Coordinates of C-alpha atoms and ligand atoms in Angstrom, one line a residue:
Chain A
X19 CA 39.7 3.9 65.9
X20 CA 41.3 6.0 68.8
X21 CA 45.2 5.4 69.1
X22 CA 47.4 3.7 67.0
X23 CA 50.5 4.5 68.8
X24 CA 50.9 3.4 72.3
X25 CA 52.8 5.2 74.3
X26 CA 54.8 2.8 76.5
X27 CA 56.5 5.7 79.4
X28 CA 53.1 6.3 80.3
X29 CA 50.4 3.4 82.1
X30 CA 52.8 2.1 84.2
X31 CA 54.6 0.5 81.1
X32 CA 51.3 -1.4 79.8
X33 CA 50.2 -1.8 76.2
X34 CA 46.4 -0.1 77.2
X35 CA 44.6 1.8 74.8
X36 CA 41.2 3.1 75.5
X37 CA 38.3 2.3 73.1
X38 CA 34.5 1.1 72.9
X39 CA 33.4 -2.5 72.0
X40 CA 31.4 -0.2 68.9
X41 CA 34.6 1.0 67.7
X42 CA 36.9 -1.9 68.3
X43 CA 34.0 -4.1 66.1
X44 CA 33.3 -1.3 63.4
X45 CA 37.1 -0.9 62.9
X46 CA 37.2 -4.3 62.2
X47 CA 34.5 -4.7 59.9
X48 CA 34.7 -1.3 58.1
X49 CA 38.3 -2.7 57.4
X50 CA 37.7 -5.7 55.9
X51 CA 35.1 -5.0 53.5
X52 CA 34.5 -8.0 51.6
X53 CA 32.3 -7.9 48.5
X54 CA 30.6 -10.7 46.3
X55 CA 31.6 -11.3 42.9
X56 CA 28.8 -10.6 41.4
X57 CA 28.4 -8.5 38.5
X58 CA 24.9 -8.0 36.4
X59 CA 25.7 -5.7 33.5
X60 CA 28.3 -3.2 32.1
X61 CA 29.1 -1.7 35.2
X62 CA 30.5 -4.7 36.5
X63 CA 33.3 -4.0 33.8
X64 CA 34.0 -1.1 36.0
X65 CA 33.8 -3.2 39.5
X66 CA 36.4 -5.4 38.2
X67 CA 39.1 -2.6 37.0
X68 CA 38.8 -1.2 40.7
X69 CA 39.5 -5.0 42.2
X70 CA 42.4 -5.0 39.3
X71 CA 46.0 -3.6 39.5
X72 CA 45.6 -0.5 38.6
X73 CA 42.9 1.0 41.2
X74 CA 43.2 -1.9 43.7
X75 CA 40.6 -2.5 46.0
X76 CA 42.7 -4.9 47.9
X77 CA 44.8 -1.8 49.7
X78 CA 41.2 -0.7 51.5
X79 CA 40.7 -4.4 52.6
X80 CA 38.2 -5.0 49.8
X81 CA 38.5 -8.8 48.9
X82 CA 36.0 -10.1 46.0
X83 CA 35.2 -13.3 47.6
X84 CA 33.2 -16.3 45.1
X85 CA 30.5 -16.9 48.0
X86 CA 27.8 -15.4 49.2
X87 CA 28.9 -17.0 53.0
X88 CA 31.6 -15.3 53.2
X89 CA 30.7 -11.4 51.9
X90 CA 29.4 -8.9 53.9
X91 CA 28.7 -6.2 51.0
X92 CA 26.6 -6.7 47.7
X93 CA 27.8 -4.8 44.9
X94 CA 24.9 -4.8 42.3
X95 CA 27.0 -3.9 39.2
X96 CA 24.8 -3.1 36.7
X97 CA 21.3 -4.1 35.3
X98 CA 18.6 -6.4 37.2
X99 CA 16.5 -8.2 34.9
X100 CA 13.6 -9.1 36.6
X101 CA 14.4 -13.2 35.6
X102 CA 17.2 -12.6 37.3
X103 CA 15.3 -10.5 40.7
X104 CA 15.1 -13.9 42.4
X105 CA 18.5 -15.2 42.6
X106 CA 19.9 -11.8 43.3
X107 CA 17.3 -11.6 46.7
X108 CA 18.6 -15.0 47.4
X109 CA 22.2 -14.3 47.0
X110 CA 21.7 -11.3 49.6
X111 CA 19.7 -13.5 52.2
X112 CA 22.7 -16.2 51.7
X113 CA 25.3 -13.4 53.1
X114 CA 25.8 -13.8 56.6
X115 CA 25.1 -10.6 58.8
X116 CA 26.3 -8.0 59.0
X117 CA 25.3 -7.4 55.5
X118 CA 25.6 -4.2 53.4
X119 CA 24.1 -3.4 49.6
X120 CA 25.7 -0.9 47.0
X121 CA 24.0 -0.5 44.0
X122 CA 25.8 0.3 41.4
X123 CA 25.0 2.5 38.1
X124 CA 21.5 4.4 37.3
X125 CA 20.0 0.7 36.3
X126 CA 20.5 -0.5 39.7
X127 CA 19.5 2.6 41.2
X128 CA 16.3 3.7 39.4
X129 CA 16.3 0.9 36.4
X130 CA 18.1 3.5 34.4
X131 CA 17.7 3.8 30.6
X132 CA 15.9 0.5 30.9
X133 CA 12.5 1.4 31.1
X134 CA 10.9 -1.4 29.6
X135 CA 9.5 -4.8 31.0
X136 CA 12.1 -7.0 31.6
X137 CA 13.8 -4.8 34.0
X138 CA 13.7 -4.1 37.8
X139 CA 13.2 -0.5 38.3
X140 CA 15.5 -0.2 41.0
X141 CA 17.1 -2.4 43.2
X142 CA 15.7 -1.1 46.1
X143 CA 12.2 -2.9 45.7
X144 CA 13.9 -6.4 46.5
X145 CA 16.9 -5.5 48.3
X146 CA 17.8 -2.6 51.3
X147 CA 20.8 -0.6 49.7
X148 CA 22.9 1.5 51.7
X149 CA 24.9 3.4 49.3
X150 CA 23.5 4.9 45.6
X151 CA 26.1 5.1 43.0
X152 CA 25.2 7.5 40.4
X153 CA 26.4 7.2 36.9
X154 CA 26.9 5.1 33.7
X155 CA 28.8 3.6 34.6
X156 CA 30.4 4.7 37.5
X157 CA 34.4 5.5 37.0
X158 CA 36.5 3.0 39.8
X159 CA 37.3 6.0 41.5
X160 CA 33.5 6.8 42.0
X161 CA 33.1 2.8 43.4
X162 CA 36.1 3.1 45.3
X163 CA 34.2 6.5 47.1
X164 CA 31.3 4.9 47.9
X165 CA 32.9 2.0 49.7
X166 CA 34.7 4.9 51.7
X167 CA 31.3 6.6 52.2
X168 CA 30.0 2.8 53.4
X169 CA 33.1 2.6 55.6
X170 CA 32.4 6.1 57.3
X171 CA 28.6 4.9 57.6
X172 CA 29.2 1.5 59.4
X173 CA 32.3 3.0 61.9
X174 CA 29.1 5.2 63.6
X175 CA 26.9 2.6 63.1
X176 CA 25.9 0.4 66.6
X177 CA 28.1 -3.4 66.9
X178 CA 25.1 -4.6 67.6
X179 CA 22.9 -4.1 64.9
X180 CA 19.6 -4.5 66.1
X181 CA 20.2 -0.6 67.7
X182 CA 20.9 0.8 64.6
X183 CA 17.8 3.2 63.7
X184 CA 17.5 5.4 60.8
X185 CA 19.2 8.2 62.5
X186 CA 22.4 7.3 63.5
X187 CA 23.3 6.2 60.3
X188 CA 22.7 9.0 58.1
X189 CA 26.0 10.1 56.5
X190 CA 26.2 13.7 56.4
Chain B
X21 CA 0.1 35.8 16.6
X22 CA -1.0 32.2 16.5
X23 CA -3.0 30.4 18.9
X24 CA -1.1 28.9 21.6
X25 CA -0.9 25.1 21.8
X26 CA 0.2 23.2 24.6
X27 CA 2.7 21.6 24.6
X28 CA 3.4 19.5 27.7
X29 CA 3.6 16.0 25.6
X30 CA 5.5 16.6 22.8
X31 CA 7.2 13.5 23.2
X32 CA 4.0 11.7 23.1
X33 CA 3.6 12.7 19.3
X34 CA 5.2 13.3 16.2
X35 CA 6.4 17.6 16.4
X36 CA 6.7 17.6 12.9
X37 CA 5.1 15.5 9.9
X38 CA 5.4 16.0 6.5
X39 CA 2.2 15.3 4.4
X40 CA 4.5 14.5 1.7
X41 CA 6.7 12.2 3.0
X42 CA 6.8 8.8 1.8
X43 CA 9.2 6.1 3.6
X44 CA 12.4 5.1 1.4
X45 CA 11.9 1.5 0.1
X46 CA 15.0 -0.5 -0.9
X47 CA 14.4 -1.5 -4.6
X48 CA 13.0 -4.8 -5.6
X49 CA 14.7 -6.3 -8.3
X50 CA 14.1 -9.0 -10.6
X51 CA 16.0 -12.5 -10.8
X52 CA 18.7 -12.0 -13.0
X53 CA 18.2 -15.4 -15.6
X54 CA 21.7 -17.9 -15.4
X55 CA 22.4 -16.4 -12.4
X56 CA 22.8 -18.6 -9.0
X57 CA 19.5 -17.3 -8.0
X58 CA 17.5 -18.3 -10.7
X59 CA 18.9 -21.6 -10.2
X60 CA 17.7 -21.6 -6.6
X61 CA 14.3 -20.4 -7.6
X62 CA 13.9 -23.0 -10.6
X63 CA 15.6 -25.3 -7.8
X64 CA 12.1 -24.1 -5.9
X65 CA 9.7 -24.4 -8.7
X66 CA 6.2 -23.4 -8.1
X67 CA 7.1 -23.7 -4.5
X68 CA 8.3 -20.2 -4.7
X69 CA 5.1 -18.1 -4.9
X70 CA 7.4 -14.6 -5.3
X71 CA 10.8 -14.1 -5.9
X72 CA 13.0 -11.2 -6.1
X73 CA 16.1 -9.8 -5.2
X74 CA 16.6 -7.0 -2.8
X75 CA 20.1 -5.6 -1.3
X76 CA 21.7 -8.6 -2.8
X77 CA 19.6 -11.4 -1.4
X78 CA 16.9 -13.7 -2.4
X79 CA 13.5 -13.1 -0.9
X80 CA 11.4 -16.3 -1.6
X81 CA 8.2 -16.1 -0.6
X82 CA 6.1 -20.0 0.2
X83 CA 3.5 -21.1 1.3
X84 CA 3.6 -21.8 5.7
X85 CA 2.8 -25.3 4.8
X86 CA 5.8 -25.9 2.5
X87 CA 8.6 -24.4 4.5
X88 CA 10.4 -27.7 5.8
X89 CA 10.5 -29.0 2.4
X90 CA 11.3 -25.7 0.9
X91 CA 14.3 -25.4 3.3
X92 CA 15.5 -29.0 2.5
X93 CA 15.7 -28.4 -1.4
X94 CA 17.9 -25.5 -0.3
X95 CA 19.9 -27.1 2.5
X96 CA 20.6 -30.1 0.5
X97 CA 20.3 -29.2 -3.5
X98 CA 21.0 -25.3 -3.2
X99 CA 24.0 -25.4 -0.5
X100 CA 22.4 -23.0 1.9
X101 CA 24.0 -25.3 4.7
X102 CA 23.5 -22.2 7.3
X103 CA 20.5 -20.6 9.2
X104 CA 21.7 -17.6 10.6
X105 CA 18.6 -16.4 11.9
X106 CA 14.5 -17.6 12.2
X107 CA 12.1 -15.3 13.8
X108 CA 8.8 -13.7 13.0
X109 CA 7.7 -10.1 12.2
X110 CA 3.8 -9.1 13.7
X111 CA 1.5 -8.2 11.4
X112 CA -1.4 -8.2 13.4
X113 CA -3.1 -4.9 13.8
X114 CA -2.6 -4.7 9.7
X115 CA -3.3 -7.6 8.0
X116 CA -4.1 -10.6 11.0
X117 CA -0.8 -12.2 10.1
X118 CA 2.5 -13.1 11.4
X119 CA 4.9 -12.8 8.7
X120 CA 7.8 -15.8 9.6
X121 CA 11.0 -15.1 7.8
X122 CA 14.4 -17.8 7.6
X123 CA 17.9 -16.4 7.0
X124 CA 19.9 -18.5 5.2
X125 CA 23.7 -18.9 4.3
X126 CA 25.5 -20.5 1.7
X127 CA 29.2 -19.8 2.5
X128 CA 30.3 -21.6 -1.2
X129 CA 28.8 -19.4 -3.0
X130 CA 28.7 -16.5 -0.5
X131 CA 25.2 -15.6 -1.3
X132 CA 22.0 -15.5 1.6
X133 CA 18.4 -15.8 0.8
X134 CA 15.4 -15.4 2.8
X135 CA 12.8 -17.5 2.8
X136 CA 9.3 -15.9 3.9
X137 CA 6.2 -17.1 5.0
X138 CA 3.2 -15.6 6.9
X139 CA 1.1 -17.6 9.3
X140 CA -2.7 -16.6 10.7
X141 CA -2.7 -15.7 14.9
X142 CA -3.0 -19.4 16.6
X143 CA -1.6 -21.3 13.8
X144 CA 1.4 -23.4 14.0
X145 CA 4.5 -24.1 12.1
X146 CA 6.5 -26.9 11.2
X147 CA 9.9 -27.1 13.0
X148 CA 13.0 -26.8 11.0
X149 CA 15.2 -28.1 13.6
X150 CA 15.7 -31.4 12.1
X151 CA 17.4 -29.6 9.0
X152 CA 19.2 -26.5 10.9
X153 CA 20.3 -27.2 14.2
X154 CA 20.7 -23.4 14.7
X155 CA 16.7 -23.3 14.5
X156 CA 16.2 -25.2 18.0
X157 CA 16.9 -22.1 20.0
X158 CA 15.5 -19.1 17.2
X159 CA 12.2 -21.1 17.3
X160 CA 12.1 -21.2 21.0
X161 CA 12.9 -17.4 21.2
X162 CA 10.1 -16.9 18.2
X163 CA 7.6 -18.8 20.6
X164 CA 8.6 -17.0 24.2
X165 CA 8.4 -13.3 22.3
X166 CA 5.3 -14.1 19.8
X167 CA 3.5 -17.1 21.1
X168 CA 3.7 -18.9 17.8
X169 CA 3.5 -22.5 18.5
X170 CA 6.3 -25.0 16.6
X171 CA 5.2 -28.2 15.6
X172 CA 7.7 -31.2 16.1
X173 CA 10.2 -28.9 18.2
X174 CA 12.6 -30.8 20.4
X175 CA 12.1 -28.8 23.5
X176 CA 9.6 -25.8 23.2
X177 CA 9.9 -23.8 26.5
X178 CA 10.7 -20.3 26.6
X179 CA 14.3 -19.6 26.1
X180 CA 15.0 -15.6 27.8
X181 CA 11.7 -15.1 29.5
X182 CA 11.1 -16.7 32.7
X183 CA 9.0 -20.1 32.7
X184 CA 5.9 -18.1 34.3
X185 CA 6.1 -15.5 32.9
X186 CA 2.3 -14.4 31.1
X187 CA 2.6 -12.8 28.1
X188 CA 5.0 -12.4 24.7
X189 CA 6.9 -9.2 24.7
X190 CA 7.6 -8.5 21.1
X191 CA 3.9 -8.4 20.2
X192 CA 3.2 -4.9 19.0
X193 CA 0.1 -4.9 21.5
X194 CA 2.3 -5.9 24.5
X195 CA 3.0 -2.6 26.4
X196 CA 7.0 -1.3 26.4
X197 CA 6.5 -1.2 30.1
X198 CA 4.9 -4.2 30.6
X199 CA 1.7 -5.1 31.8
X200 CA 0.4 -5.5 35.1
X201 CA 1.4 -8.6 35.7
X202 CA 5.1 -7.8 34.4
X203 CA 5.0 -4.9 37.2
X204 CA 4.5 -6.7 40.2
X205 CA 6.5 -9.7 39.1
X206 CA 9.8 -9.7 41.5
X207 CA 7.4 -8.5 43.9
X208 CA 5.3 -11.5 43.8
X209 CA 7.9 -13.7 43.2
X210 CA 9.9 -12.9 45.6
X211 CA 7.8 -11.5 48.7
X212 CA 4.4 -12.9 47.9
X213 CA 1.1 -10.5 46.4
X214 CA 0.5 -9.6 49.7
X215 CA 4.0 -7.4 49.7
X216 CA 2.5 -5.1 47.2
X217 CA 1.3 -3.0 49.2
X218 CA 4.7 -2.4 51.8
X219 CA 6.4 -2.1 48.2
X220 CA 4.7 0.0 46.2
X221 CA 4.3 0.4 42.2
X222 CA 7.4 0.9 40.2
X223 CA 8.2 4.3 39.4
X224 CA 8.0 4.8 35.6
X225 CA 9.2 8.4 36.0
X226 CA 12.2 9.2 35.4
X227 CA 11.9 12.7 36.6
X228 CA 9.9 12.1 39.5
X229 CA 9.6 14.5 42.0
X230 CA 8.0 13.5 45.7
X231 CA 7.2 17.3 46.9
X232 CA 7.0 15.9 50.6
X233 CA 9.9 13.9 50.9
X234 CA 12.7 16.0 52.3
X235 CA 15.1 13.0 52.5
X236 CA 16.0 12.7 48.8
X237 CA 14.5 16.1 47.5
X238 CA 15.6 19.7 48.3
X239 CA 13.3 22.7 48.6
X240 CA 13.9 25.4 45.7
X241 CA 13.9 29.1 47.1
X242 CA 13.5 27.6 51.0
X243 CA 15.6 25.2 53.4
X244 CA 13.5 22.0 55.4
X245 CA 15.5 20.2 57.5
X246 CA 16.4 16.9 56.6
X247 CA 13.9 14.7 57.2
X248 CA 11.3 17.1 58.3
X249 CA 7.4 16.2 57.9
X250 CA 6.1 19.5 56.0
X251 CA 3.5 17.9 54.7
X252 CA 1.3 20.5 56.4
X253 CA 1.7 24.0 56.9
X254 CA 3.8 24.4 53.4
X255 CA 4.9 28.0 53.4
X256 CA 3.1 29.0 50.0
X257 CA 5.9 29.9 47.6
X258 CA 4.3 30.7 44.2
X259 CA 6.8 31.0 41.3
X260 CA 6.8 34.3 39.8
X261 CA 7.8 35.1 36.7
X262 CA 8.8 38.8 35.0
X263 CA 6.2 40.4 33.3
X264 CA 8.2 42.1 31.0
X265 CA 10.0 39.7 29.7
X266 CA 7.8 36.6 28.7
X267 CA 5.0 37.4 26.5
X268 CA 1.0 36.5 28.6
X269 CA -0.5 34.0 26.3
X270 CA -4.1 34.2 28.2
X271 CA -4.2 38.1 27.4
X272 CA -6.7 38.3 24.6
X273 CA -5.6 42.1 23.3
X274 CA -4.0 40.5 20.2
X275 CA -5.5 38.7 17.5
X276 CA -5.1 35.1 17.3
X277 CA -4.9 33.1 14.3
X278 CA -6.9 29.5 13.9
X279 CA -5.3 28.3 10.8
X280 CA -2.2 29.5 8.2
X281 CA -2.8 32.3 6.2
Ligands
LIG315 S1 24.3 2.0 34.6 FE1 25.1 2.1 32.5 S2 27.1 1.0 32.6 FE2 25.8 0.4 34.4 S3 24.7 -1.4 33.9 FE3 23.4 0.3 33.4 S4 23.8 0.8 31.3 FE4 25.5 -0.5 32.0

């Protein structure tokens, strides 16, 4: 977002500050972030110590909210059993668009240390993710990054989504 | 110098075995007489077909047949009002058996006994649910991961595997990675069969790495753009390594040697 302060003297006295409809509309939803509460494993421990007190997620305009209808980011926190595979995909096609995925932890990521059966080996084979969070389990601080690195990636992404290609959201 | 192995799957077999080794086995010992155990197993009778004590517990072993009466002289004459755990062991490949144990608790007397019994592949057993009500879910759990069938069980469905799911994981011949089936499943589940193909198989890897793809791998000794298609016209770049350092196995100057001296 361009200009915070407006500078009165000049314009003729009017409140005008220049933007694009993309930037107005990213500001707003890269601003107000809000994820599902939805944690699958140990790393959710970690998700909810970054929505807690001490690391906070509510300064960044990160709200856990208790329904799929009103999040716009998936936080997969933690290991995806493959019982469970189907109610996660139909949590993410509840959430209203725009709609962005975080996995969370090497299970979500790549199945992890769970290499065995029961267990989705990666996320990514049911669900689009945006943002890979390496680690187990990922500190707060390392959650708290990747929703910045999510926020940098949707303010140069296209308000209307269907213009989004692959290459104009590549965070560099 | 001896001959040179390879040994790109170590992990696949034992490095190192001892032709001597022979496993530890926790000592057996006998029923001590006028103790509370040899009460339990006269309690028993010739129900108990062996008995003995190991680590401080009573290991009876019955016959499959007898192991709802057998639990009921201990439940209601013995005080074992507890059945901390039911499940089975699977003897298959060795002996064509399943070997059921129950884990019992008397909290009077502080004391736990297990009670053995081993069933053929496709037999059933009787349900102990009516006695412990603990042994409703173990037996539902012994029949998602074995298959073993429970006669006279309240609700026998599988209690952590999902309803359709084919198969029971804690055979020994089920595969740790699952089966084909157990590969595809979200995918089918979820998308339909016909998604496998957009999808793809999992990757079992955990050190996988896609030569071609320049979006998630980086080139060692050269720099690809991001994204870039090399999958044709690959600048060649052999790894060398120095040849005075490492010894050359495939030189056949020295003398090899097949077997100790
Ligand atoms: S990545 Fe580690 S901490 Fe996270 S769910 Fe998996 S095992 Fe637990």
């Amino acid at each position: 977002m361009a200009q915070h302060q407006v500078n009165y003297a000049s314009s003729a006295g009017l409140p005008i500050a220049l933007t694009s409809v993309d930037k107005l509309v990213n500001w707003g939803r890269s601003n107000s972030l809000w994820p599902l509460t939805y944690g699958l494993a140990c790393c959710a421990i970690e998700m909810m110590a970054s929505g807690a007190s001490r690391y906070d997620f509510d300064r960044m305009g990160t709200i856990f909210r208790a329904s799929p209808r009103q999040a716009d980011v998936m936080i997969l926190a933690g290991t995806l059993s493959k019982k469970h595979s189907e109610f996660a995909r139909r949590l993410y096609d509840q959430m209203t668009e725009p709609k962005w995925v975080i996995s969370m932890g090497s299970c979500a990521n790549t199945g992890g240390m769970f290499n065995t059966y029961a267990t989705v080996q990666g996320v990514d084979r049911i669900i689009p993710v945006d943002i890979y969070l390496p680690g187990c389990a990922p500190r707060p601080e390392t959650l708290q990054y990747a929703l910045m690195m999510l926020q940098k990636k949707i303010r140069r992404e296209s308000a209307n989504m269907n213009n989004n290609t692959k290459s104009n959201l590549r965070l560099v | 110098m001896r001959k040179y192995t390879p040994k790109d799957n170590v992990q696949g077999k034992a490095y190192y075995t001892d032709r001597f080794w022979v496993a530890p086995r926790v000592p057996r010992l006998d029923v001590e007489a006028e103790s509370h155990f040899a009460d339990v197993v006269k309690a028993l009778g010739r129900k108990a077909k062996e008995s003995y004590v190991e680590i401080g517990q009573l290991v009876v072993h019955i016959k499959a047949t007898e192991n709802f009466n057998v639990l009921k002289i201990l439940k209601e004459s013995c005080g074992y009002t507890q059945c901390s755990e039911q499940s089975a062991v699977d003897y298959l490949a060795k002996d064509g058996e399943f070997e059921l144990f129950y884990q019992l608790l008397n909290i009077s007397e502080a004391k736990r006994v297990r009670v053995v019994c081993r069933i053929k592949e496709g037999e059933a057993i009787e349900s102990v649910q009516p006695l412990f009500k603990s042994a409703n879910f173990a037996e539902r759990e012994m029949f998602d991961m074995f298959g073993i069938k429970v006669n006279n069980h309240p609700f026998l469905k599988r209690i952590l595997m999902p309803d359709d799911w084919e198969g029971h994981p804690l055979l020994k011949t089920y595969p740790m990675i699952g089966d084909e089936f157990a590969s595809w499943y979200e995918v089918d589940k979820i998308f339909g069969k016909e998604y496998r193909d957009v999808i793809g198989p999992e990757n079992r890897d955990p050190a996988r790495i896609d030569r071609y793809d320049t979006k998630r791998f980086s080139r060692v000794g050269y720099e690809v753009p991001f994204g870039a298609d090399i999958s044709e016209g690959e600048i060649e770049n052999p790894i060398e390594y120095s040849e005075t350092v490492l010894v050359d196995y495939t030189k056949n100057s020295s003398k090899q040697l097949d077997e100790r001296r």
